[in-house]
PDB file of C-alpha atoms in Angstrom:
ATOM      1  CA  UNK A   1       0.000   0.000   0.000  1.00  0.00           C
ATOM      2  CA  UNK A   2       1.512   3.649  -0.797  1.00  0.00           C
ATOM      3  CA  UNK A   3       2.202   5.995   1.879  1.00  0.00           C
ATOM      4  CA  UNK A   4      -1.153   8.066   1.385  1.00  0.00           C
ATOM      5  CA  UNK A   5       0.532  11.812   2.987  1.00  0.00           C
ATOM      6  CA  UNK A   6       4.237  11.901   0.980  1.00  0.00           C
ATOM      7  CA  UNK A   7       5.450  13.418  -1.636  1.00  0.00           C
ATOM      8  CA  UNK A   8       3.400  11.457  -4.391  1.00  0.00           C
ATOM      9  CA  UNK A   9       4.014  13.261  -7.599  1.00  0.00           C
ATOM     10  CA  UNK A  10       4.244   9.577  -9.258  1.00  0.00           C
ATOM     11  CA  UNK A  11       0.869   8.518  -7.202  1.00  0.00           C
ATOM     12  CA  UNK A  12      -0.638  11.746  -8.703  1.00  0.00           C
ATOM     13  CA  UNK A  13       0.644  11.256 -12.473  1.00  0.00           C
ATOM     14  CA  UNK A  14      -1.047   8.051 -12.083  1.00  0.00           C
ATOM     15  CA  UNK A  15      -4.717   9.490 -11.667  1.00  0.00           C
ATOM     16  CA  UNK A  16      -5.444   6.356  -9.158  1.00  0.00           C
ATOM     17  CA  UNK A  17      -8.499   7.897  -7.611  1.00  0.00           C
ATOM     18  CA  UNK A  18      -7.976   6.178  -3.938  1.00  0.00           C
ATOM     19  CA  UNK A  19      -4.592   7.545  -3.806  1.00  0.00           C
ATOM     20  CA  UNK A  20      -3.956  11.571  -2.233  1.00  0.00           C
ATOM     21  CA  UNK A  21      -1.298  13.343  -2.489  1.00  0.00           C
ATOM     22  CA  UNK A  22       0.442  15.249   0.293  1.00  0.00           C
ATOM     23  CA  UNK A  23      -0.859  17.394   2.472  1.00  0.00           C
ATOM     24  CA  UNK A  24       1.873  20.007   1.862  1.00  0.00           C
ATOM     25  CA  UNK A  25       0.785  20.346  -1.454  1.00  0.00           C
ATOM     26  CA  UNK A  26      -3.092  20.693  -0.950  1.00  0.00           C
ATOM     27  CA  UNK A  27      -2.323  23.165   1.666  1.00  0.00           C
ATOM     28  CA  UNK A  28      -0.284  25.097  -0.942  1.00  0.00           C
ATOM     29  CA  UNK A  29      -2.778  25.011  -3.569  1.00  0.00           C
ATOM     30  CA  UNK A  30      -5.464  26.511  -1.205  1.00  0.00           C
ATOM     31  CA  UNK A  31      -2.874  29.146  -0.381  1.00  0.00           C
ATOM     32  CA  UNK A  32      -2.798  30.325  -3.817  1.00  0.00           C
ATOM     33  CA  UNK A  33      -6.073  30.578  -4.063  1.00  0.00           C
ATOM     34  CA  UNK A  34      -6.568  32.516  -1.334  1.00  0.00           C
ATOM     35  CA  UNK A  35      -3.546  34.876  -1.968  1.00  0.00           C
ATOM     36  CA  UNK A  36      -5.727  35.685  -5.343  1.00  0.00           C
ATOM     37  CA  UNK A  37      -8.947  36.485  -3.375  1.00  0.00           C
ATOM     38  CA  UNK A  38      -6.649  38.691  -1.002  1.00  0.00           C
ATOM     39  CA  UNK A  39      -8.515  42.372  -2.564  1.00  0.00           C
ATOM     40  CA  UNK A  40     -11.732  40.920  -1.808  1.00  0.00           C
ATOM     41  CA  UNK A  41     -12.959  41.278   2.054  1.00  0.00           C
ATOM     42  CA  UNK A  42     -15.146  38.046   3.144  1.00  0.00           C
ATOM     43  CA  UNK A  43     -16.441  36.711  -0.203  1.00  0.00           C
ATOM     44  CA  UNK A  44     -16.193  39.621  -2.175  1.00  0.00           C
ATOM     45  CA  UNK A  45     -18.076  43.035  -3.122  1.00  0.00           C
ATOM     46  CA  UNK A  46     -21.943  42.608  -2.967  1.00  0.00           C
ATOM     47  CA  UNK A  47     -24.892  45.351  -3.349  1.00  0.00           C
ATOM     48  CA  UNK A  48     -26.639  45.201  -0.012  1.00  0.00           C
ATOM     49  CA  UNK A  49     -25.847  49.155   0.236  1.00  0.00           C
ATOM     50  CA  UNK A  50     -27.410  49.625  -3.177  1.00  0.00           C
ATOM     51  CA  UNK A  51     -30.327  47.228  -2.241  1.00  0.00           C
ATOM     52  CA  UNK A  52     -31.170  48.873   1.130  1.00  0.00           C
ATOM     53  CA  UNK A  53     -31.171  52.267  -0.138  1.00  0.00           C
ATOM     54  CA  UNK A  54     -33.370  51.285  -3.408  1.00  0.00           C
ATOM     55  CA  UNK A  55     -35.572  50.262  -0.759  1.00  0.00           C
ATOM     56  CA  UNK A  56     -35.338  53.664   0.735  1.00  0.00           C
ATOM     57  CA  UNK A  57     -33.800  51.641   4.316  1.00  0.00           C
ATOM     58  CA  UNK A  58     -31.977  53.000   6.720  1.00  0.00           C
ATOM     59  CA  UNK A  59     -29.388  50.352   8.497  1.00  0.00           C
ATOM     60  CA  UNK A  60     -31.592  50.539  11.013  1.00  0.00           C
ATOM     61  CA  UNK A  61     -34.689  49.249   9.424  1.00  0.00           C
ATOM     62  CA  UNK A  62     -33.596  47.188   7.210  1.00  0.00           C
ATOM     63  CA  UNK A  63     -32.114  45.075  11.020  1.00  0.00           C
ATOM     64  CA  UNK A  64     -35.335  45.535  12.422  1.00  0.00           C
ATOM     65  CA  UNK A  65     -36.980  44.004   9.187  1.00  0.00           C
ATOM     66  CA  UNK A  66     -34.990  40.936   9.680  1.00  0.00           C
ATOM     67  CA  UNK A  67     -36.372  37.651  10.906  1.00  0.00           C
ATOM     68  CA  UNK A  68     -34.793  37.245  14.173  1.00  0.00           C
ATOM     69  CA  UNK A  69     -34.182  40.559  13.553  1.00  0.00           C
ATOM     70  CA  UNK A  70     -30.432  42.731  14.391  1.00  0.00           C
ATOM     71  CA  UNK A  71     -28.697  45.936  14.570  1.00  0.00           C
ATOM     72  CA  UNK A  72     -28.140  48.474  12.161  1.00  0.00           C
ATOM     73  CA  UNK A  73     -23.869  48.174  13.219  1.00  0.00           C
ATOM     74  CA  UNK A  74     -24.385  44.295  11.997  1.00  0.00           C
ATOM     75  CA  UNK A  75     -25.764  45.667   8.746  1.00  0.00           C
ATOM     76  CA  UNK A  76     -22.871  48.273   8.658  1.00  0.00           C
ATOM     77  CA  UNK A  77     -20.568  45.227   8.852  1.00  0.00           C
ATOM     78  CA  UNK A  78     -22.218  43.468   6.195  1.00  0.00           C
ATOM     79  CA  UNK A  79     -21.980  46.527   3.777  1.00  0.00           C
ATOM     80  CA  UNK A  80     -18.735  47.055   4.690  1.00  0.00           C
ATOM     81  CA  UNK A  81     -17.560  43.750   3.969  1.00  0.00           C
ATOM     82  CA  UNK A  82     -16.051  43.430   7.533  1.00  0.00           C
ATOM     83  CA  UNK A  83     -18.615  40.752   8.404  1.00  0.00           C
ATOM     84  CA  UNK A  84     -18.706  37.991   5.698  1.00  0.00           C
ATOM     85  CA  UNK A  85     -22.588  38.135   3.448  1.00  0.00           C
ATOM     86  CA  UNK A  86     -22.482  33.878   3.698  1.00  0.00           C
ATOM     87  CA  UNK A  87     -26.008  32.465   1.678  1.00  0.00           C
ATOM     88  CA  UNK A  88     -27.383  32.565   5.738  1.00  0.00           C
ATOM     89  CA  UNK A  89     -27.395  36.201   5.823  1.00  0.00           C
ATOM     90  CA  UNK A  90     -28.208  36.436   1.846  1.00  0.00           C
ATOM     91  CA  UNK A  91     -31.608  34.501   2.436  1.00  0.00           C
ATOM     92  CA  UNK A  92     -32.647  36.434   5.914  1.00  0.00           C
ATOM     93  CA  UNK A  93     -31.971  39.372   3.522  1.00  0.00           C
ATOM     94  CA  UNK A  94     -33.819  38.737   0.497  1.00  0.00           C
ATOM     95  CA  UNK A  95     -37.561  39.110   2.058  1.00  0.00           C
ATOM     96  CA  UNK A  96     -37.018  42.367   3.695  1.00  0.00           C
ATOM     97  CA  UNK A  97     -35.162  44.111   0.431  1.00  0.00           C
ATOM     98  CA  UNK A  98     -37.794  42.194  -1.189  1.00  0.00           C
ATOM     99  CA  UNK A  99     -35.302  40.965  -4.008  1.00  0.00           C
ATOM    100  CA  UNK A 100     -33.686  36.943  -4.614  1.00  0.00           C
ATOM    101  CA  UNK A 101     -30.237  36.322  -2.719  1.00  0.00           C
ATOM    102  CA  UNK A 102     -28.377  36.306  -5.831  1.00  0.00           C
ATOM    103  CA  UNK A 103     -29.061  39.643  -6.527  1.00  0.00           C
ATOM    104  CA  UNK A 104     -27.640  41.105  -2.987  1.00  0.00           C
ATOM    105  CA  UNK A 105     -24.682  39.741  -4.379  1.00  0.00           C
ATOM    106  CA  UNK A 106     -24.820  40.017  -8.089  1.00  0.00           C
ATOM    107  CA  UNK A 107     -27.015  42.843  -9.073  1.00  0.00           C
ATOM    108  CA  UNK A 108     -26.779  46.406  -8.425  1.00  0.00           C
ATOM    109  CA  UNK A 109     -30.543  47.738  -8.535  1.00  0.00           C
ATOM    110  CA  UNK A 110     -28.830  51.092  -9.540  1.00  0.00           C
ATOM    111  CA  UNK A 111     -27.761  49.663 -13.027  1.00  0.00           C
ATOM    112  CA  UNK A 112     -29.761  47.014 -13.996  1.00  0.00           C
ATOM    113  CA  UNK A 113     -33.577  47.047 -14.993  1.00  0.00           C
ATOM    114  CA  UNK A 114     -35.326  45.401 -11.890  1.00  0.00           C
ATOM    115  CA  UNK A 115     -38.435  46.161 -12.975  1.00  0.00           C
ATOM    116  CA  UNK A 116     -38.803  43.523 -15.568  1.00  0.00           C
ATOM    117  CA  UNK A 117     -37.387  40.872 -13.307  1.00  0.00           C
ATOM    118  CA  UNK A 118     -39.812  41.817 -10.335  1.00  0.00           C
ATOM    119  CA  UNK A 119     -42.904  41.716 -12.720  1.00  0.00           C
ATOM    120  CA  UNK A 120     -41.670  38.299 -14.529  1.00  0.00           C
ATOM    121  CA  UNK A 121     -41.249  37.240 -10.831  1.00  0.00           C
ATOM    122  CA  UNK A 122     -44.455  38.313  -9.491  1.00  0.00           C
ATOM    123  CA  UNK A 123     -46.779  36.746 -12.198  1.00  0.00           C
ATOM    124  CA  UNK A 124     -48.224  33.555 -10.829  1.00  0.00           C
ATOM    125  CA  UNK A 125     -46.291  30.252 -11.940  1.00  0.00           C
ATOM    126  CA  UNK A 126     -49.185  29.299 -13.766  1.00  0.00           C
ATOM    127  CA  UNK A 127     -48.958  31.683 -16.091  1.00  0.00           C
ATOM    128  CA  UNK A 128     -45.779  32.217 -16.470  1.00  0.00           C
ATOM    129  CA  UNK A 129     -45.139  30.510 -19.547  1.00  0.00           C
ATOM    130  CA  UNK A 130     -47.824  32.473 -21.343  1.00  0.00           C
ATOM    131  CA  UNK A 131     -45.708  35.829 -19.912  1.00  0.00           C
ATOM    132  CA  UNK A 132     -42.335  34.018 -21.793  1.00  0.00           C
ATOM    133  CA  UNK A 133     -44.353  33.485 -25.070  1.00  0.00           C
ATOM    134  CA  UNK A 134     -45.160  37.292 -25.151  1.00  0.00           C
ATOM    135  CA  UNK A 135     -41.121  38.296 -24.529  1.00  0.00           C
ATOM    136  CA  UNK A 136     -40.655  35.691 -26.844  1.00  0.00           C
ATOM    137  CA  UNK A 137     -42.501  37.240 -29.710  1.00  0.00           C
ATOM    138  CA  UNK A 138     -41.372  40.929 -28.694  1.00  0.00           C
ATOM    139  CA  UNK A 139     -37.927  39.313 -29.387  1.00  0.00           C
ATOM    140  CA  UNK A 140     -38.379  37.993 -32.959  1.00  0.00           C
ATOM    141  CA  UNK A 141     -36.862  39.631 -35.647  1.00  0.00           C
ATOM    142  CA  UNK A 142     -38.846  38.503 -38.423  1.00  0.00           C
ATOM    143  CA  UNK A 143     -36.340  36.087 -39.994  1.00  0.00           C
ATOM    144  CA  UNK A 144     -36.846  33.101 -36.967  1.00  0.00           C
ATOM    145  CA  UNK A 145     -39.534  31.569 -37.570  1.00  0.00           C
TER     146      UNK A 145
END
């Protein structure tokens, strides 16, 4: 049986999938990684400042809106990027900017049309597919079929 944590660059260059390499390594290649991220504060820039003051929100009300809800300073945090925006706090989020999680991260409201994403979201599922028909012909150009 191979010594599973050693220098294994022939165990590797075999592709034997029950076989790891060292330790040292993974812990190098994580490194790197990391060292790349090293601009970006907890995950990254996000929009929650954008989002709460679409909303018209004031830190403040947007931690009281929260369910359990918090302090304006933990919102500060989040903003600031000082207290990491994991998917836990994206989701407690979402229903009181009344947006999706993805877009506290992704989507400034600032620069992007929301409206047409809220009204596609807010038609009823079953008839949603009539809605994409519509877009669908509004998006023809003749020569489609």
């Amino acid at each position: 049986m191979p010594a599973i944590f050693a220098d294994c660059k022939d165990v590797v260059n075999s592709q034997l999938p029950f076989e790891l390499c060292s330790m040292r390594e993974d812990f190098l290649a994580d490194y790197r990684q990391n060292g790349q991220m090293a601009d970006d504060k907890n995950g990254g820039p996000n929009y929650l400042r954008a989002w709460r003051e679409y909303r018209k929100m004031t830190q403040e009300e947007l931690g009281a809106a929260l369910v359990p809800p918090t302090t304006g300073s933990v919102i500060s945090l989040l903003e600031e990027g000082e207290r990491g925006l994991s998917l836990k706090w994206l989701r407690k989020l979402a229903p009181a900017l009344r947006t999706r999680p993805g877009w506290i991260a992704d989507l400034n409201p600032l620069e992007a049309d929301t409206r047409t994403l809220e009204l596609v979201e807010a038609v009823p599922d079953d008839r949603k597919e009539q809605v994409y028909r519509i877009i669908e012909t509004f998006l023809k150009d003749g020569t489609n079929g």
